[in-house]
Amino acid sequence: MASRKIPKHIAIIMDGNGRWAKERGLARREGHRKGAESVRACVERCALLGVEFLTLYAFSSENWKRPKSEVAALMKLLEAFLKQKTPELMEQNVRLQAIGRITQLPASCQRVLHHSIERTSVNTGLTLILALSYGGREEIVDGVRSIVRTVQEGHIDPAMITPDVFSKHLYTRYYPDPDLLIRTSGEMRLSNFLLWQISYAELYITEKFWPDFREDDLEAAVNDYSRRQRRFGGL
Ligand code: IPE
Ligand code: IPE
Ligand code: MG
């Protein structure tokens, strides 16, 4: 498949960890732990394929509603993942970034995250963006606050606000919009993920639970994307 179209930016809603664990009579956190291996597999394959940006929905603004014990397990896992994977990201030339209300994360998580972002900032390959304490509506509201400030300071006239201008006030201002959005575990919804940015993304939903989603599944999604005809409203 030499002429295959490779998406520049893939975004993934990594869903189904809990159901994966339940099916096996395991605790939900075991599903999250296994899911971390799928992250490793997808990062590696995206880097190999020449994908430039990979955004992973790891923790939503709404996920704070979960039982304290599950939130704590997820935060611990995130911290351990970052500590353990940073040397690998260095080897793979992967640059780490994060979007979301990062200051809501536990202080120790923020420290490790910032350290990893800083350390990998010199890398020039795949950009891996973790969406943490992320909500699409919250991002738009934060963007509105930011643009209102620039109006109040007299830097921009409201008449000059276009979609492109507004995009520069979102967390994702440094990245192109996703070309392909993948959701695992079969749910047909966006769950507050990148609401603004995915207006023209190609959607790919698979029944597989996230811990079962590996290299071949990513390849299948890219192959499917490659056959899509994108018109952006034109002909
Ligand atoms: C996705 O798996 C991981 C997070 C949302 C943090 P879930 O934990 O949502 O698993 P299911 O959807 O309950 O199976
Ligand atoms: C979306 O999954 C959030 C993440 C994958 C981080 P959820 O499991 O939280 O979404 P809903 O509740 O099924 O919509
Ligand atoms: Mg879920």
PDB file of C-alpha atoms and ligand atoms in Angstrom:
ATOM      1  CA  MET A   1       0.000   0.000   0.000  1.00  0.00           C
ATOM      2  CA  ALA A   2       2.636   2.497  -1.075  1.00  0.00           C
ATOM      3  CA  SER A   3       0.193   5.222  -2.051  1.00  0.00           C
ATOM      4  CA  ARG A   4      -1.795   5.047   1.154  1.00  0.00           C
ATOM      5  CA  LYS A   5      -2.852   8.436   2.550  1.00  0.00           C
ATOM      6  CA  ILE A   6      -1.484   8.866   6.051  1.00  0.00           C
ATOM      7  CA  PRO A   7      -3.409  11.227   8.354  1.00  0.00           C
ATOM      8  CA  LYS A   8      -1.287  14.051   9.652  1.00  0.00           C
ATOM      9  CA  HIS A   9      -3.189  14.119  12.943  1.00  0.00           C
ATOM     10  CA  ILE A  10      -4.973  11.188  14.609  1.00  0.00           C
ATOM     11  CA  ALA A  11      -7.114  11.682  17.724  1.00  0.00           C
ATOM     12  CA  ILE A  12      -8.286   8.746  19.826  1.00  0.00           C
ATOM     13  CA  ILE A  13     -11.031   8.373  22.429  1.00  0.00           C
ATOM     14  CA  MET A  14      -9.505   5.487  24.361  1.00  0.00           C
ATOM     15  CA  ASP A  15     -12.668   3.895  25.740  1.00  0.00           C
ATOM     16  CA  GLY A  16     -13.619   0.510  27.199  1.00  0.00           C
ATOM     17  CA  ASN A  17     -10.933  -0.197  29.806  1.00  0.00           C
ATOM     18  CA  GLY A  18     -13.515  -0.907  32.498  1.00  0.00           C
ATOM     19  CA  ARG A  19     -15.570  -3.261  30.330  1.00  0.00           C
ATOM     20  CA  TRP A  20     -12.415  -5.070  29.228  1.00  0.00           C
ATOM     21  CA  ALA A  21     -11.582  -5.725  32.883  1.00  0.00           C
ATOM     22  CA  LYS A  22     -15.141  -6.655  33.837  1.00  0.00           C
ATOM     23  CA  GLU A  23     -15.273  -9.276  31.099  1.00  0.00           C
ATOM     24  CA  ARG A  24     -12.293 -10.926  32.734  1.00  0.00           C
ATOM     25  CA  GLY A  25     -13.496 -10.556  36.307  1.00  0.00           C
ATOM     26  CA  LEU A  26     -10.728  -8.039  37.021  1.00  0.00           C
ATOM     27  CA  ALA A  27     -10.760  -4.677  38.780  1.00  0.00           C
ATOM     28  CA  ARG A  28     -11.293  -1.676  36.474  1.00  0.00           C
ATOM     29  CA  ARG A  29      -7.790  -0.397  37.183  1.00  0.00           C
ATOM     30  CA  GLU A  30      -6.404  -3.558  35.543  1.00  0.00           C
ATOM     31  CA  GLY A  31      -8.135  -2.423  32.358  1.00  0.00           C
ATOM     32  CA  HIS A  32      -6.492   0.985  32.656  1.00  0.00           C
ATOM     33  CA  ARG A  33      -3.128  -0.663  33.220  1.00  0.00           C
ATOM     34  CA  LYS A  34      -3.545  -2.825  30.144  1.00  0.00           C
ATOM     35  CA  GLY A  35      -4.719   0.243  28.218  1.00  0.00           C
ATOM     36  CA  ALA A  36      -1.328   1.851  28.825  1.00  0.00           C
ATOM     37  CA  GLU A  37       0.202  -0.907  26.688  1.00  0.00           C
ATOM     38  CA  SER A  38      -2.109   0.063  23.835  1.00  0.00           C
ATOM     39  CA  VAL A  39      -0.852   3.629  24.175  1.00  0.00           C
ATOM     40  CA  ARG A  40       2.703   2.389  23.752  1.00  0.00           C
ATOM     41  CA  ALA A  41       1.708   0.320  20.685  1.00  0.00           C
ATOM     42  CA  CYS A  42      -0.122   3.217  19.004  1.00  0.00           C
ATOM     43  CA  VAL A  43       2.630   5.749  19.679  1.00  0.00           C
ATOM     44  CA  GLU A  44       5.176   3.405  18.178  1.00  0.00           C
ATOM     45  CA  ARG A  45       3.104   2.657  15.080  1.00  0.00           C
ATOM     46  CA  CYS A  46       2.152   6.303  14.503  1.00  0.00           C
ATOM     47  CA  ALA A  47       5.824   7.284  14.659  1.00  0.00           C
ATOM     48  CA  LEU A  48       6.636   4.537  12.165  1.00  0.00           C
ATOM     49  CA  LEU A  49       3.877   5.613   9.764  1.00  0.00           C
ATOM     50  CA  GLY A  50       4.979   9.238   9.823  1.00  0.00           C
ATOM     51  CA  VAL A  51       1.855  10.553  11.560  1.00  0.00           C
ATOM     52  CA  GLU A  52       2.809  13.997  12.866  1.00  0.00           C
ATOM     53  CA  PHE A  53       0.319  14.448  15.734  1.00  0.00           C
ATOM     54  CA  LEU A  54      -1.436  11.936  17.966  1.00  0.00           C
ATOM     55  CA  THR A  55      -3.937  13.239  20.521  1.00  0.00           C
ATOM     56  CA  LEU A  56      -5.119  10.791  23.175  1.00  0.00           C
ATOM     57  CA  TYR A  57      -8.172  11.417  25.342  1.00  0.00           C
ATOM     58  CA  ALA A  58      -6.865  10.126  28.646  1.00  0.00           C
ATOM     59  CA  PHE A  59      -9.042  11.872  31.242  1.00  0.00           C
ATOM     60  CA  SER A  60     -12.087  14.063  30.662  1.00  0.00           C
ATOM     61  CA  SER A  61     -13.480  16.959  32.721  1.00  0.00           C
ATOM     62  CA  GLU A  62     -16.391  14.637  33.478  1.00  0.00           C
ATOM     63  CA  ASN A  63     -14.188  11.760  34.641  1.00  0.00           C
ATOM     64  CA  TRP A  64     -13.678  13.625  37.961  1.00  0.00           C
ATOM     65  CA  LYS A  65     -17.203  12.388  38.787  1.00  0.00           C
ATOM     66  CA  ARG A  66     -15.938   8.808  39.096  1.00  0.00           C
ATOM     67  CA  PRO A  67     -15.311   7.226  42.510  1.00  0.00           C
ATOM     68  CA  LYS A  68     -12.299   8.720  44.299  1.00  0.00           C
ATOM     69  CA  SER A  69     -10.485   5.386  44.232  1.00  0.00           C
ATOM     70  CA  GLU A  70     -10.711   5.119  40.435  1.00  0.00           C
ATOM     71  CA  VAL A  71      -9.583   8.725  39.919  1.00  0.00           C
ATOM     72  CA  ALA A  72      -6.626   8.098  42.256  1.00  0.00           C
ATOM     73  CA  ALA A  73      -5.704   4.900  40.394  1.00  0.00           C
ATOM     74  CA  LEU A  74      -5.811   6.751  37.051  1.00  0.00           C
ATOM     75  CA  MET A  75      -3.623   9.581  38.347  1.00  0.00           C
ATOM     76  CA  LYS A  76      -1.125   7.114  39.801  1.00  0.00           C
ATOM     77  CA  LEU A  77      -1.035   5.242  36.526  1.00  0.00           C
ATOM     78  CA  LEU A  78      -0.480   8.451  34.582  1.00  0.00           C
ATOM     79  CA  GLU A  79       2.414   9.408  36.813  1.00  0.00           C
ATOM     80  CA  ALA A  80       4.008   5.963  36.572  1.00  0.00           C
ATOM     81  CA  PHE A  81       3.486   5.912  32.814  1.00  0.00           C
ATOM     82  CA  LEU A  82       5.216   9.249  32.347  1.00  0.00           C
ATOM     83  CA  LYS A  83       8.124   8.311  34.593  1.00  0.00           C
ATOM     84  CA  GLN A  84       8.623   5.000  32.865  1.00  0.00           C
ATOM     85  CA  LYS A  85       8.001   6.101  29.264  1.00  0.00           C
ATOM     86  CA  THR A  86       9.943   9.338  29.062  1.00  0.00           C
ATOM     87  CA  PRO A  87      13.242   7.599  28.197  1.00  0.00           C
ATOM     88  CA  GLU A  88      11.370   5.645  25.488  1.00  0.00           C
ATOM     89  CA  LEU A  89       9.869   8.842  24.091  1.00  0.00           C
ATOM     90  CA  MET A  90      13.405  10.227  23.901  1.00  0.00           C
ATOM     91  CA  GLU A  91      14.589   7.170  21.976  1.00  0.00           C
ATOM     92  CA  GLN A  92      11.626   7.404  19.602  1.00  0.00           C
ATOM     93  CA  ASN A  93      12.123  11.149  19.042  1.00  0.00           C
ATOM     94  CA  VAL A  94       8.575  11.794  20.340  1.00  0.00           C
ATOM     95  CA  ARG A  95       7.657  15.212  21.719  1.00  0.00           C
ATOM     96  CA  LEU A  96       5.093  15.193  24.531  1.00  0.00           C
ATOM     97  CA  GLN A  97       2.460  17.899  24.976  1.00  0.00           C
ATOM     98  CA  ALA A  98      -0.719  18.186  27.062  1.00  0.00           C
ATOM     99  CA  ILE A  99      -4.069  19.928  26.670  1.00  0.00           C
ATOM    100  CA  GLY A 100      -6.797  20.473  29.266  1.00  0.00           C
ATOM    101  CA  ARG A 101      -7.077  22.123  32.649  1.00  0.00           C
ATOM    102  CA  ILE A 102      -3.736  20.704  33.737  1.00  0.00           C
ATOM    103  CA  THR A 103      -3.654  22.675  37.011  1.00  0.00           C
ATOM    104  CA  GLN A 104      -6.525  20.481  38.254  1.00  0.00           C
ATOM    105  CA  LEU A 105      -4.250  17.420  38.276  1.00  0.00           C
ATOM    106  CA  PRO A 106      -2.497  16.378  41.506  1.00  0.00           C
ATOM    107  CA  ALA A 107       0.716  18.375  42.044  1.00  0.00           C
ATOM    108  CA  SER A 108       2.976  15.333  41.708  1.00  0.00           C
ATOM    109  CA  CYS A 109       1.353  14.460  38.368  1.00  0.00           C
ATOM    110  CA  GLN A 110       1.841  18.006  37.122  1.00  0.00           C
ATOM    111  CA  ARG A 111       5.501  17.917  38.102  1.00  0.00           C
ATOM    112  CA  VAL A 112       6.192  14.678  36.246  1.00  0.00           C
ATOM    113  CA  LEU A 113       4.176  15.861  33.266  1.00  0.00           C
ATOM    114  CA  HIS A 114       6.042  19.160  33.007  1.00  0.00           C
ATOM    115  CA  HIS A 115       9.351  17.390  33.382  1.00  0.00           C
ATOM    116  CA  SER A 116       8.484  14.999  30.561  1.00  0.00           C
ATOM    117  CA  ILE A 117       7.211  17.814  28.314  1.00  0.00           C
ATOM    118  CA  GLU A 118      10.378  19.801  28.976  1.00  0.00           C
ATOM    119  CA  ARG A 119      12.701  16.872  28.387  1.00  0.00           C
ATOM    120  CA  THR A 120      11.039  15.784  25.147  1.00  0.00           C
ATOM    121  CA  SER A 121      10.698  19.334  23.793  1.00  0.00           C
ATOM    122  CA  VAL A 122      13.881  18.906  21.735  1.00  0.00           C
ATOM    123  CA  ASN A 123      12.413  15.954  19.810  1.00  0.00           C
ATOM    124  CA  THR A 124      11.395  16.475  16.205  1.00  0.00           C
ATOM    125  CA  GLY A 125       9.324  13.362  15.385  1.00  0.00           C
ATOM    126  CA  LEU A 126       5.756  12.555  16.396  1.00  0.00           C
ATOM    127  CA  THR A 127       4.006  15.023  18.715  1.00  0.00           C
ATOM    128  CA  LEU A 128       2.023  13.091  21.333  1.00  0.00           C
ATOM    129  CA  ILE A 129      -0.677  15.236  22.928  1.00  0.00           C
ATOM    130  CA  LEU A 130      -2.356  13.962  26.092  1.00  0.00           C
ATOM    131  CA  ALA A 131      -5.818  15.373  26.803  1.00  0.00           C
ATOM    132  CA  LEU A 132      -5.989  15.519  30.594  1.00  0.00           C
ATOM    133  CA  SER A 133      -8.819  16.992  32.624  1.00  0.00           C
ATOM    134  CA  TYR A 134      -9.950  17.971  29.160  1.00  0.00           C
ATOM    135  CA  GLY A 135     -13.407  19.047  28.035  1.00  0.00           C
ATOM    136  CA  GLY A 136     -14.275  20.484  24.633  1.00  0.00           C
ATOM    137  CA  ARG A 137     -16.825  22.917  26.043  1.00  0.00           C
ATOM    138  CA  GLU A 138     -14.422  24.037  28.771  1.00  0.00           C
ATOM    139  CA  GLU A 139     -11.765  24.626  26.122  1.00  0.00           C
ATOM    140  CA  ILE A 140     -14.162  26.775  24.085  1.00  0.00           C
ATOM    141  CA  VAL A 141     -15.127  28.745  27.205  1.00  0.00           C
ATOM    142  CA  ASP A 142     -11.442  29.280  28.056  1.00  0.00           C
ATOM    143  CA  GLY A 143     -10.922  30.394  24.442  1.00  0.00           C
ATOM    144  CA  VAL A 144     -13.792  32.885  24.720  1.00  0.00           C
ATOM    145  CA  ARG A 145     -12.292  34.316  27.928  1.00  0.00           C
ATOM    146  CA  SER A 146      -8.941  34.668  26.221  1.00  0.00           C
ATOM    147  CA  ILE A 147     -10.328  36.392  23.131  1.00  0.00           C
ATOM    148  CA  VAL A 148     -12.518  38.714  25.219  1.00  0.00           C
ATOM    149  CA  ARG A 149      -9.357  39.791  27.076  1.00  0.00           C
ATOM    150  CA  THR A 150      -7.603  40.673  23.813  1.00  0.00           C
ATOM    151  CA  VAL A 151     -10.672  42.673  22.757  1.00  0.00           C
ATOM    152  CA  GLN A 152     -10.759  44.522  26.097  1.00  0.00           C
ATOM    153  CA  GLU A 153      -7.067  45.305  25.785  1.00  0.00           C
ATOM    154  CA  GLY A 154      -7.806  46.776  22.369  1.00  0.00           C
ATOM    155  CA  HIS A 155      -5.639  44.287  20.406  1.00  0.00           C
ATOM    156  CA  ILE A 156      -8.442  43.092  18.164  1.00  0.00           C
ATOM    157  CA  ASP A 157     -11.767  44.387  16.909  1.00  0.00           C
ATOM    158  CA  PRO A 158     -14.673  41.919  17.401  1.00  0.00           C
ATOM    159  CA  ALA A 159     -15.428  42.237  13.683  1.00  0.00           C
ATOM    160  CA  MET A 160     -12.025  40.690  12.979  1.00  0.00           C
ATOM    161  CA  ILE A 161     -12.815  37.456  14.852  1.00  0.00           C
ATOM    162  CA  THR A 162     -12.948  34.584  12.356  1.00  0.00           C
ATOM    163  CA  PRO A 163     -12.784  30.815  12.954  1.00  0.00           C
ATOM    164  CA  ASP A 164      -9.031  30.968  12.235  1.00  0.00           C
ATOM    165  CA  VAL A 165      -8.502  33.777  14.717  1.00  0.00           C
ATOM    166  CA  PHE A 166     -10.560  31.984  17.365  1.00  0.00           C
ATOM    167  CA  SER A 167      -8.595  28.739  16.814  1.00  0.00           C
ATOM    168  CA  LYS A 168      -5.524  30.564  18.044  1.00  0.00           C
ATOM    169  CA  HIS A 169      -7.174  30.937  21.468  1.00  0.00           C
ATOM    170  CA  LEU A 170      -7.773  27.213  21.947  1.00  0.00           C
ATOM    171  CA  TYR A 171      -5.453  24.774  23.783  1.00  0.00           C
ATOM    172  CA  THR A 172      -4.744  23.235  20.366  1.00  0.00           C
ATOM    173  CA  ARG A 173      -3.512  26.472  18.763  1.00  0.00           C
ATOM    174  CA  TYR A 174      -0.160  24.909  17.831  1.00  0.00           C
ATOM    175  CA  TYR A 175      -1.612  21.831  16.109  1.00  0.00           C
ATOM    176  CA  PRO A 176      -3.571  21.199  12.918  1.00  0.00           C
ATOM    177  CA  ASP A 177      -7.117  19.802  13.294  1.00  0.00           C
ATOM    178  CA  PRO A 178      -7.364  15.992  13.508  1.00  0.00           C
ATOM    179  CA  ASP A 179      -7.882  14.209  10.193  1.00  0.00           C
ATOM    180  CA  LEU A 180      -9.000  10.959  11.766  1.00  0.00           C
ATOM    181  CA  LEU A 181     -10.909  10.410  15.008  1.00  0.00           C
ATOM    182  CA  ILE A 182     -10.911   6.886  16.406  1.00  0.00           C
ATOM    183  CA  ARG A 183     -13.167   5.719  19.234  1.00  0.00           C
ATOM    184  CA  THR A 184     -12.876   2.253  20.720  1.00  0.00           C
ATOM    185  CA  SER A 185     -15.552   0.142  22.429  1.00  0.00           C
ATOM    186  CA  GLY A 186     -18.353   1.029  20.055  1.00  0.00           C
ATOM    187  CA  GLU A 187     -19.946   4.110  21.624  1.00  0.00           C
ATOM    188  CA  MET A 188     -21.287   6.488  18.983  1.00  0.00           C
ATOM    189  CA  ARG A 189     -20.579   9.730  20.789  1.00  0.00           C
ATOM    190  CA  LEU A 190     -17.941  12.400  21.238  1.00  0.00           C
ATOM    191  CA  SER A 191     -18.053  12.696  25.049  1.00  0.00           C
ATOM    192  CA  ASN A 192     -16.909  16.339  24.985  1.00  0.00           C
ATOM    193  CA  PHE A 193     -13.725  15.665  22.996  1.00  0.00           C
ATOM    194  CA  LEU A 194     -12.271  18.313  20.641  1.00  0.00           C
ATOM    195  CA  LEU A 195     -15.706  19.637  19.700  1.00  0.00           C
ATOM    196  CA  TRP A 196     -14.357  22.541  17.675  1.00  0.00           C
ATOM    197  CA  GLN A 197     -11.447  20.734  16.025  1.00  0.00           C
ATOM    198  CA  ILE A 198     -13.187  17.651  14.654  1.00  0.00           C
ATOM    199  CA  SER A 199     -15.748  19.451  12.514  1.00  0.00           C
ATOM    200  CA  TYR A 200     -14.272  17.765   9.406  1.00  0.00           C
ATOM    201  CA  ALA A 201     -12.425  14.788  10.885  1.00  0.00           C
ATOM    202  CA  GLU A 202     -13.131  11.327   9.483  1.00  0.00           C
ATOM    203  CA  LEU A 203     -14.732   9.147  12.154  1.00  0.00           C
ATOM    204  CA  TYR A 204     -13.725   5.549  12.808  1.00  0.00           C
ATOM    205  CA  ILE A 205     -15.476   3.589  15.520  1.00  0.00           C
ATOM    206  CA  THR A 206     -14.475   0.062  16.441  1.00  0.00           C
ATOM    207  CA  GLU A 207     -16.153  -2.394  18.815  1.00  0.00           C
ATOM    208  CA  LYS A 208     -12.804  -3.388  20.282  1.00  0.00           C
ATOM    209  CA  PHE A 209     -12.088  -2.297  23.832  1.00  0.00           C
ATOM    210  CA  TRP A 210      -9.095   0.014  24.181  1.00  0.00           C
ATOM    211  CA  PRO A 211      -6.808  -2.571  25.885  1.00  0.00           C
ATOM    212  CA  ASP A 212      -7.298  -4.826  22.835  1.00  0.00           C
ATOM    213  CA  PHE A 213      -6.557  -2.049  20.322  1.00  0.00           C
ATOM    214  CA  ARG A 214      -3.038  -2.625  19.019  1.00  0.00           C
ATOM    215  CA  GLU A 215      -0.794  -1.944  16.002  1.00  0.00           C
ATOM    216  CA  ASP A 216      -2.934  -3.915  13.523  1.00  0.00           C
ATOM    217  CA  ASP A 217      -6.050  -2.078  14.607  1.00  0.00           C
ATOM    218  CA  LEU A 218      -4.363   1.263  14.073  1.00  0.00           C
ATOM    219  CA  GLU A 219      -3.272   0.098  10.633  1.00  0.00           C
ATOM    220  CA  ALA A 220      -6.861  -0.942   9.854  1.00  0.00           C
ATOM    221  CA  ALA A 221      -8.121   2.507  10.861  1.00  0.00           C
ATOM    222  CA  VAL A 222      -5.501   4.230   8.692  1.00  0.00           C
ATOM    223  CA  ASN A 223      -6.341   1.962   5.751  1.00  0.00           C
ATOM    224  CA  ASP A 224     -10.004   2.837   6.152  1.00  0.00           C
ATOM    225  CA  TYR A 225      -9.143   6.543   6.322  1.00  0.00           C
ATOM    226  CA  SER A 226      -7.039   6.187   3.216  1.00  0.00           C
ATOM    227  CA  ARG A 227     -10.108   5.084   1.226  1.00  0.00           C
ATOM    228  CA  ARG A 228     -12.281   7.997   2.376  1.00  0.00           C
ATOM    229  CA  GLN A 229     -13.033  10.828   0.017  1.00  0.00           C
ATOM    230  CA  ARG A 230     -12.885  14.111   1.899  1.00  0.00           C
ATOM    231  CA  ARG A 231     -14.832  16.927   0.313  1.00  0.00           C
ATOM    232  CA  PHE A 232     -14.997  19.616   3.027  1.00  0.00           C
ATOM    233  CA  GLY A 233     -18.330  20.722   1.608  1.00  0.00           C
ATOM    234  CA  GLY A 234     -16.962  21.051  -1.921  1.00  0.00           C
ATOM    235  CA  LEU A 235     -17.331  18.635  -4.812  1.00  0.00           C
TER     236      LEU A 235
HETATM  237  C1  IPE B   1     -11.556   4.684  29.240  1.00  0.00           C
HETATM  238  O1  IPE B   1     -12.135   3.526  29.727  1.00  0.00           O
HETATM  239  C2  IPE B   1     -10.584   5.316  30.200  1.00  0.00           C
HETATM  240  C3  IPE B   1     -11.070   6.563  30.816  1.00  0.00           C
HETATM  241  C4  IPE B   1     -12.209   7.135  30.572  1.00  0.00           C
HETATM  242  C5  IPE B   1     -10.206   7.192  31.784  1.00  0.00           C
HETATM  243  P1  IPE B   1     -13.372   3.565  30.715  1.00  0.00           P
HETATM  244  O2  IPE B   1     -12.864   3.672  32.103  1.00  0.00           O
HETATM  245  O3  IPE B   1     -14.336   4.615  30.323  1.00  0.00           O
HETATM  246  O4  IPE B   1     -13.992   2.132  30.485  1.00  0.00           O
HETATM  247  P2  IPE B   1     -15.517   1.760  30.259  1.00  0.00           P
HETATM  248  O5  IPE B   1     -16.033   2.674  29.201  1.00  0.00           O
HETATM  249  O6  IPE B   1     -16.192   1.992  31.576  1.00  0.00           O
HETATM  250  O7  IPE B   1     -15.515   0.353  29.836  1.00  0.00           O
HETATM  251  C1  IPE B   2     -14.430   9.383  27.264  1.00  0.00           C
HETATM  252  O1  IPE B   2     -14.807   8.164  27.786  1.00  0.00           O
HETATM  253  C2  IPE B   2     -13.263   9.944  28.022  1.00  0.00           C
HETATM  254  C3  IPE B   2     -11.997   9.265  27.832  1.00  0.00           C
HETATM  255  C4  IPE B   2     -11.781   8.281  27.012  1.00  0.00           C
HETATM  256  C5  IPE B   2     -10.909   9.800  28.598  1.00  0.00           C
HETATM  257  P1  IPE B   2     -15.949   8.055  28.903  1.00  0.00           P
HETATM  258  O2  IPE B   2     -16.072   6.615  29.246  1.00  0.00           O
HETATM  259  O3  IPE B   2     -15.671   8.982  30.015  1.00  0.00           O
HETATM  260  O4  IPE B   2     -17.234   8.594  28.124  1.00  0.00           O
HETATM  261  P2  IPE B   2     -18.766   8.256  28.302  1.00  0.00           P
HETATM  262  O5  IPE B   2     -19.087   8.434  29.749  1.00  0.00           O
HETATM  263  O6  IPE B   2     -18.967   6.840  27.853  1.00  0.00           O
HETATM  264  O7  IPE B   2     -19.464   9.200  27.402  1.00  0.00           O
HETATM  265 MG    MG B   3     -15.951   4.678  29.092  1.00  0.00          MG
END
